[in-house]
């Protein structure tokens, strides 16, 4: 091979590398996590969809351990994806929390939004169903006939829950290794072990919550979580108990923080810390309080 041919070959490799899509370059061997593409702008994080298209798989109610639901996934992000399971609250259905599915999957996660075995299940039971849903996704990723075969990383897991589901997500974090937790308007009564939680936890609270008043539930739970655990408290101004549900007006800022939290702690992507630490909502009428124990390095 002469010198000219070698130079053309090298130039071709360089051009091919820089022509790769910006959102499809994983860095799973890097010291700072499982990076995907460029860091987005705030308005991109607040958009209803991220950079990847999303497909879905229906999960039968006969699934073991929970009441069925939907798997949301994308095959475009490159590399294996973290798993996120999302559970609704008391007397509610998957539809109330389903918006998280495509929102998070479009940023490179495999998300299962579920129904519970009965709408009356209590928080501890919902914790078990979250765990069963996670295991279901892991099993499907091992099934050669499944559309998500080989897609997920079983060692990177997050959970989200609303109301009693939020209490269940906190409960599960005391029983199983979870990389990121987002309880929404969490409800939990009785003894708990939330003071033992080591999973990074962002609590979404609703200021005017009459069902799970923040002083009894969300704020108290935040204070119980150790200072050594990365945590945040994000309260929607004048929000009712339903302030984090499908179709709520603050879905954009909820999505921004939710995506950033999962990217930071499931993908270990430190570039997203900037969206979580030092947030200033003084000029916003939609956020009544934001607390954190940054920095998360």
C-alpha positions as a Python dict, from the first residue, in 0.01 Angstrom:
ca = {
    (1, 'X'): (0, 0, 0),
    (2, 'X'): (158, 328, -110),
    (3, 'X'): (165, 649, 96),
    (4, 'X'): (-120, 811, -99),
    (5, 'X'): (-348, 513, -44),
    (6, 'X'): (-270, 509, 329),
    (7, 'X'): (-351, 880, 356),
    (8, 'X'): (-686, 832, 177),
    (9, 'X'): (-773, 543, 407),
    (10, 'X'): (-691, 743, 720),
    (11, 'X'): (-893, 1040, 592),
    (12, 'X'): (-1189, 813, 525),
    (13, 'X'): (-1181, 679, 882),
    (14, 'X'): (-1171, 1031, 1027),
    (15, 'X'): (-1462, 1150, 809),
    (16, 'X'): (-1668, 842, 901),
    (17, 'X'): (-1608, 899, 1273),
    (18, 'X'): (-1717, 1261, 1269),
    (19, 'X'): (-2020, 1177, 1055),
    (20, 'X'): (-2176, 958, 1326),
    (21, 'X'): (-2508, 1094, 1463),
    (22, 'X'): (-2441, 1303, 1772),
    (23, 'X'): (-2700, 1122, 1985),
    (24, 'X'): (-2585, 770, 1894),
    (25, 'X'): (-2232, 757, 2026),
    (26, 'X'): (-2222, 555, 2349),
    (27, 'X'): (-1929, 574, 2582),
    (28, 'X'): (-1992, 273, 2802),
    (29, 'X'): (-1626, 225, 2882),
    (30, 'X'): (-1562, 586, 2981),
    (31, 'X'): (-1482, 678, 3340),
    (32, 'X'): (-1780, 913, 3359),
    (33, 'X'): (-2052, 664, 3277),
    (34, 'X'): (-2272, 556, 2989),
    (35, 'X'): (-2284, 877, 2790),
    (36, 'X'): (-2508, 911, 2486),
    (37, 'X'): (-2449, 1196, 2244),
    (38, 'X'): (-2421, 1564, 2324),
    (39, 'X'): (-2555, 1738, 2634),
    (40, 'X'): (-2899, 1881, 2548),
    (41, 'X'): (-3028, 2231, 2600),
    (42, 'X'): (-3290, 2295, 2868),
    (43, 'X'): (-3562, 2340, 2606),
    (44, 'X'): (-3474, 1999, 2460),
    (45, 'X'): (-3505, 1837, 2802),
    (46, 'X'): (-3842, 2007, 2847),
    (47, 'X'): (-3970, 1883, 2513),
    (48, 'X'): (-4222, 1599, 2516),
    (49, 'X'): (-3975, 1372, 2334),
    (50, 'X'): (-3599, 1318, 2331),
    (51, 'X'): (-3375, 1234, 2033),
    (52, 'X'): (-3480, 870, 1982),
    (53, 'X'): (-3794, 722, 1832),
    (54, 'X'): (-3988, 491, 2063),
    (55, 'X'): (-4153, 152, 2011),
    (56, 'X'): (-4384, -30, 2253),
    (57, 'X'): (-4465, -384, 2360),
    (58, 'X'): (-4789, -470, 2538),
    (59, 'X'): (-4748, -678, 2854),
    (60, 'X'): (-5031, -915, 2945),
    (61, 'X'): (-5214, -890, 3276),
    (62, 'X'): (-5110, -1251, 3320),
    (63, 'X'): (-4748, -1139, 3369),
    (64, 'X'): (-4608, -1280, 3689),
    (65, 'X'): (-4612, -1051, 3991),
    (66, 'X'): (-4788, -741, 3853),
    (67, 'X'): (-5091, -643, 3646),
    (68, 'X'): (-4939, -609, 3301),
    (69, 'X'): (-4855, -284, 3124),
    (70, 'X'): (-4636, -149, 2844),
    (71, 'X'): (-4265, -164, 2763),
    (72, 'X'): (-4134, 151, 2591),
    (73, 'X'): (-3796, 125, 2421),
    (74, 'X'): (-3572, 252, 2143),
    (75, 'X'): (-3300, 67, 1956),
    (76, 'X'): (-3130, 387, 1836),
    (77, 'X'): (-2923, 494, 2136),
    (78, 'X'): (-2640, 242, 2103),
    (79, 'X'): (-2522, 14, 2382),
    (80, 'X'): (-2734, -142, 2653),
    (81, 'X'): (-2998, 67, 2827),
    (82, 'X'): (-3091, 115, 3189),
    (83, 'X'): (-3432, -12, 3304),
    (84, 'X'): (-3699, 208, 3463),
    (85, 'X'): (-4023, 72, 3611),
    (86, 'X'): (-4317, 306, 3683),
    (87, 'X'): (-4619, 227, 3903),
    (88, 'X'): (-4943, 422, 3963),
    (89, 'X'): (-5120, 501, 4288),
    (90, 'X'): (-5422, 382, 4484),
    (91, 'X'): (-5738, 317, 4274),
    (92, 'X'): (-5547, 433, 3964),
    (93, 'X'): (-5429, 273, 3645),
    (94, 'X'): (-5125, 273, 3419),
    (95, 'X'): (-5276, 557, 3216),
    (96, 'X'): (-5216, 801, 3503),
    (97, 'X'): (-4836, 760, 3485),
    (98, 'X'): (-4790, 637, 3129),
    (99, 'X'): (-4644, 966, 3002),
    (100, 'X'): (-4314, 873, 3167),
    (101, 'X'): (-4278, 576, 2931),
    (102, 'X'): (-4216, 745, 2594),
    (103, 'X'): (-4061, 1048, 2762),
    (104, 'X'): (-3780, 848, 2923),
    (105, 'X'): (-3746, 587, 2647),
    (106, 'X'): (-3680, 865, 2395),
    (107, 'X'): (-3368, 948, 2599),
    (108, 'X'): (-3224, 598, 2584),
    (109, 'X'): (-3394, 395, 2860),
    (110, 'X'): (-3612, 85, 2848),
    (111, 'X'): (-3921, 176, 3051),
    (112, 'X'): (-4206, -42, 3175),
    (113, 'X'): (-4521, 136, 3292),
    (114, 'X'): (-4749, -102, 3479),
    (115, 'X'): (-5090, -172, 3619),
    (116, 'X'): (-5109, -323, 3964),
    (117, 'X'): (-5269, -656, 4051),
    (118, 'X'): (-5558, -465, 4206),
    (119, 'X'): (-5616, -92, 4225),
    (120, 'X'): (-5635, -123, 4606),
    (121, 'X'): (-5281, -260, 4659),
    (122, 'X'): (-5086, -93, 4938),
    (123, 'X'): (-4734, 61, 4910),
    (124, 'X'): (-4540, -248, 5022),
    (125, 'X'): (-4727, -458, 4768),
    (126, 'X'): (-4659, -202, 4497),
    (127, 'X'): (-4288, -220, 4583),
    (128, 'X'): (-4298, -592, 4514),
    (129, 'X'): (-4475, -535, 4183),
    (130, 'X'): (-4214, -278, 4076),
    (131, 'X'): (-3949, -538, 4148),
    (132, 'X'): (-4139, -802, 3950),
    (133, 'X'): (-4171, -565, 3654),
    (134, 'X'): (-3796, -502, 3657),
    (135, 'X'): (-3732, -877, 3657),
    (136, 'X'): (-3981, -920, 3371),
    (137, 'X'): (-3786, -675, 3152),
    (138, 'X'): (-3458, -846, 3240),
    (139, 'X'): (-3605, -1185, 3145),
    (140, 'X'): (-3737, -1049, 2814),
    (141, 'X'): (-3393, -909, 2737),
    (142, 'X'): (-3259, -1265, 2762),
    (143, 'X'): (-3527, -1405, 2528),
    (144, 'X'): (-3400, -1433, 2170),
    (145, 'X'): (-3756, -1400, 2036),
    (146, 'X'): (-3817, -1070, 2218),
    (147, 'X'): (-3784, -731, 2043),
    (148, 'X'): (-3571, -613, 2338),
    (149, 'X'): (-3333, -912, 2329),
    (150, 'X'): (-2993, -796, 2457),
    (151, 'X'): (-3112, -436, 2490),
    (152, 'X'): (-3100, -376, 2867),
    (153, 'X'): (-2834, -363, 3135),
    (154, 'X'): (-2973, -552, 3438),
    (155, 'X'): (-2730, -370, 3667),
    (156, 'X'): (-2869, -21, 3599),
    (157, 'X'): (-3221, 21, 3734),
    (158, 'X'): (-3453, 307, 3830),
    (159, 'X'): (-3809, 329, 3965),
    (160, 'X'): (-4085, 590, 3966),
    (161, 'X'): (-4411, 572, 4159),
    (162, 'X'): (-4706, 801, 4223),
    (163, 'X'): (-4895, 827, 4556),
    (164, 'X'): (-4895, 479, 4713),
    (165, 'X'): (-4673, 386, 4421),
    (166, 'X'): (-4436, 660, 4536),
    (167, 'X'): (-4434, 505, 4881),
    (168, 'X'): (-4371, 172, 4713),
    (169, 'X'): (-4074, 309, 4521),
    (170, 'X'): (-3918, 429, 4847),
    (171, 'X'): (-3990, 94, 5010),
    (172, 'X'): (-3823, -93, 4724),
    (173, 'X'): (-3512, 123, 4765),
    (174, 'X'): (-3477, -23, 5116),
    (175, 'X'): (-3497, -381, 4984),
    (176, 'X'): (-3319, -390, 4648),
    (177, 'X'): (-3029, -214, 4477),
    (178, 'X'): (-3182, 74, 4281),
    (179, 'X'): (-2974, 338, 4101),
    (180, 'X'): (-3234, 615, 4091),
    (181, 'X'): (-3573, 671, 4255),
    (182, 'X'): (-3842, 931, 4179),
    (183, 'X'): (-4140, 915, 4419),
    (184, 'X'): (-4425, 1144, 4307),
    (185, 'X'): (-4656, 1279, 4576),
    (186, 'X'): (-4550, 975, 4782),
    (187, 'X'): (-4790, 831, 5038),
    (188, 'X'): (-4670, 596, 5311),
    (189, 'X'): (-4797, 549, 5665),
    (190, 'X'): (-4648, 345, 5946),
    (191, 'X'): (-4295, 242, 6023),
    (192, 'X'): (-4040, 264, 5746),
    (193, 'X'): (-3667, 232, 5686),
    (194, 'X'): (-3626, 532, 5459),
    (195, 'X'): (-3334, 646, 5677),
    (196, 'X'): (-3139, 353, 5528),
    (197, 'X'): (-3191, 455, 5164),
    (198, 'X'): (-2869, 489, 4966),
    (199, 'X'): (-3035, 516, 4623),
    (200, 'X'): (-3025, 868, 4473),
    (201, 'X'): (-3380, 996, 4526),
    (202, 'X'): (-3567, 1293, 4380),
    (203, 'X'): (-3902, 1347, 4551),
    (204, 'X'): (-4165, 1528, 4345),
    (205, 'X'): (-4413, 1696, 4579),
    (206, 'X'): (-4738, 1885, 4526),
    (207, 'X'): (-4772, 2195, 4745),
    (208, 'X'): (-5151, 2177, 4791),
    (209, 'X'): (-5168, 1799, 4824),
    (210, 'X'): (-5468, 1715, 5043),
    (211, 'X'): (-5432, 1338, 5005),
    (212, 'X'): (-5064, 1311, 5100),
    (213, 'X'): (-4985, 1645, 5270),
    (214, 'X'): (-4620, 1730, 5213),
    (215, 'X'): (-4547, 1790, 5583),
    (216, 'X'): (-4660, 1435, 5666),
    (217, 'X'): (-4527, 1257, 5361),
    (218, 'X'): (-4300, 1405, 5087),
    (219, 'X'): (-4106, 1658, 5295),
    (220, 'X'): (-4072, 1422, 5590),
    (221, 'X'): (-3947, 1142, 5365),
    (222, 'X'): (-3690, 1375, 5209),
    (223, 'X'): (-3561, 1464, 5555),
    (224, 'X'): (-3543, 1097, 5654),
    (225, 'X'): (-3317, 1006, 5364),
    (226, 'X'): (-2953, 1037, 5481),
    (227, 'X'): (-2752, 1345, 5390),
    (228, 'X'): (-2491, 1114, 5244),
    (229, 'X'): (-2743, 997, 4981),
    (230, 'X'): (-2782, 1218, 4671),
    (231, 'X'): (-3130, 1363, 4696),
    (232, 'X'): (-3358, 1644, 4579),
    (233, 'X'): (-3704, 1778, 4667),
    (234, 'X'): (-3904, 1935, 4385),
    (235, 'X'): (-4241, 2091, 4478),
    (236, 'X'): (-4501, 2209, 4226),
    (237, 'X'): (-4664, 2536, 4334),
    (238, 'X'): (-5033, 2495, 4426),
    (239, 'X'): (-5019, 2143, 4286),
    (240, 'X'): (-5288, 1896, 4385),
    (241, 'X'): (-5215, 1530, 4460),
    (242, 'X'): (-5229, 1472, 4083),
    (243, 'X'): (-4956, 1725, 3996),
    (244, 'X'): (-4721, 1469, 3840),
    (245, 'X'): (-4979, 1278, 3639),
    (246, 'X'): (-5037, 1248, 3266),
    (247, 'X'): (-5148, 1575, 3111),
    (248, 'X'): (-5060, 1800, 3406),
    (249, 'X'): (-4950, 2152, 3296),
    (250, 'X'): (-4605, 2121, 3457),
    (251, 'X'): (-4514, 1808, 3260),
    (252, 'X'): (-4233, 1997, 3085),
    (253, 'X'): (-4036, 2085, 3400),
    (254, 'X'): (-4121, 1751, 3560),
    (255, 'X'): (-3984, 1577, 3252),
    (256, 'X'): (-3673, 1792, 3249),
    (257, 'X'): (-3581, 1704, 3606),
    (258, 'X'): (-3691, 1343, 3571),
    (259, 'X'): (-3481, 1281, 3260),
    (260, 'X'): (-3182, 1461, 3410),
    (261, 'X'): (-3207, 1257, 3733),
    (262, 'X'): (-3219, 926, 3550),
    (263, 'X'): (-2939, 1024, 3310),
    (264, 'X'): (-2722, 1134, 3599),
    (265, 'X'): (-2769, 829, 3820),
    (266, 'X'): (-2862, 541, 3588),
    (267, 'X'): (-2629, 638, 3305),
    (268, 'X'): (-2376, 787, 3552),
    (269, 'X'): (-2356, 1084, 3317),
    (270, 'X'): (-2211, 1368, 3522),
    (271, 'X'): (-2284, 1618, 3244),
    (272, 'X'): (-2646, 1625, 3365),
    (273, 'X'): (-2552, 1750, 3712),
    (274, 'X'): (-2577, 2106, 3580),
    (275, 'X'): (-2953, 2062, 3534),
    (276, 'X'): (-3003, 1944, 3892),
    (277, 'X'): (-2772, 2154, 4110),
    (278, 'X'): (-2819, 2522, 4181),
    (279, 'X'): (-3158, 2549, 4017),
    (280, 'X'): (-3309, 2893, 4057),
    (281, 'X'): (-3688, 2897, 4035),
    (282, 'X'): (-3734, 3240, 4193),
    (283, 'X'): (-3881, 3377, 3870),
    (284, 'X'): (-4111, 3078, 3822),
    (285, 'X'): (-4464, 3067, 3958),
    (286, 'X'): (-4480, 2690, 3901),
    (287, 'X'): (-4224, 2573, 4158),
    (288, 'X'): (-4281, 2651, 4526),
    (289, 'X'): (-3967, 2485, 4661),
    (290, 'X'): (-3654, 2309, 4542),
    (291, 'X'): (-3400, 2147, 4774),
    (292, 'X'): (-3094, 1939, 4705),
    (293, 'X'): (-2771, 1825, 4868),
    (294, 'X'): (-2549, 1895, 4569),
    (295, 'X'): (-2300, 1852, 4437),
    (296, 'X'): (-2347, 1499, 4311),
    (297, 'X'): (-1988, 1430, 4209),
}
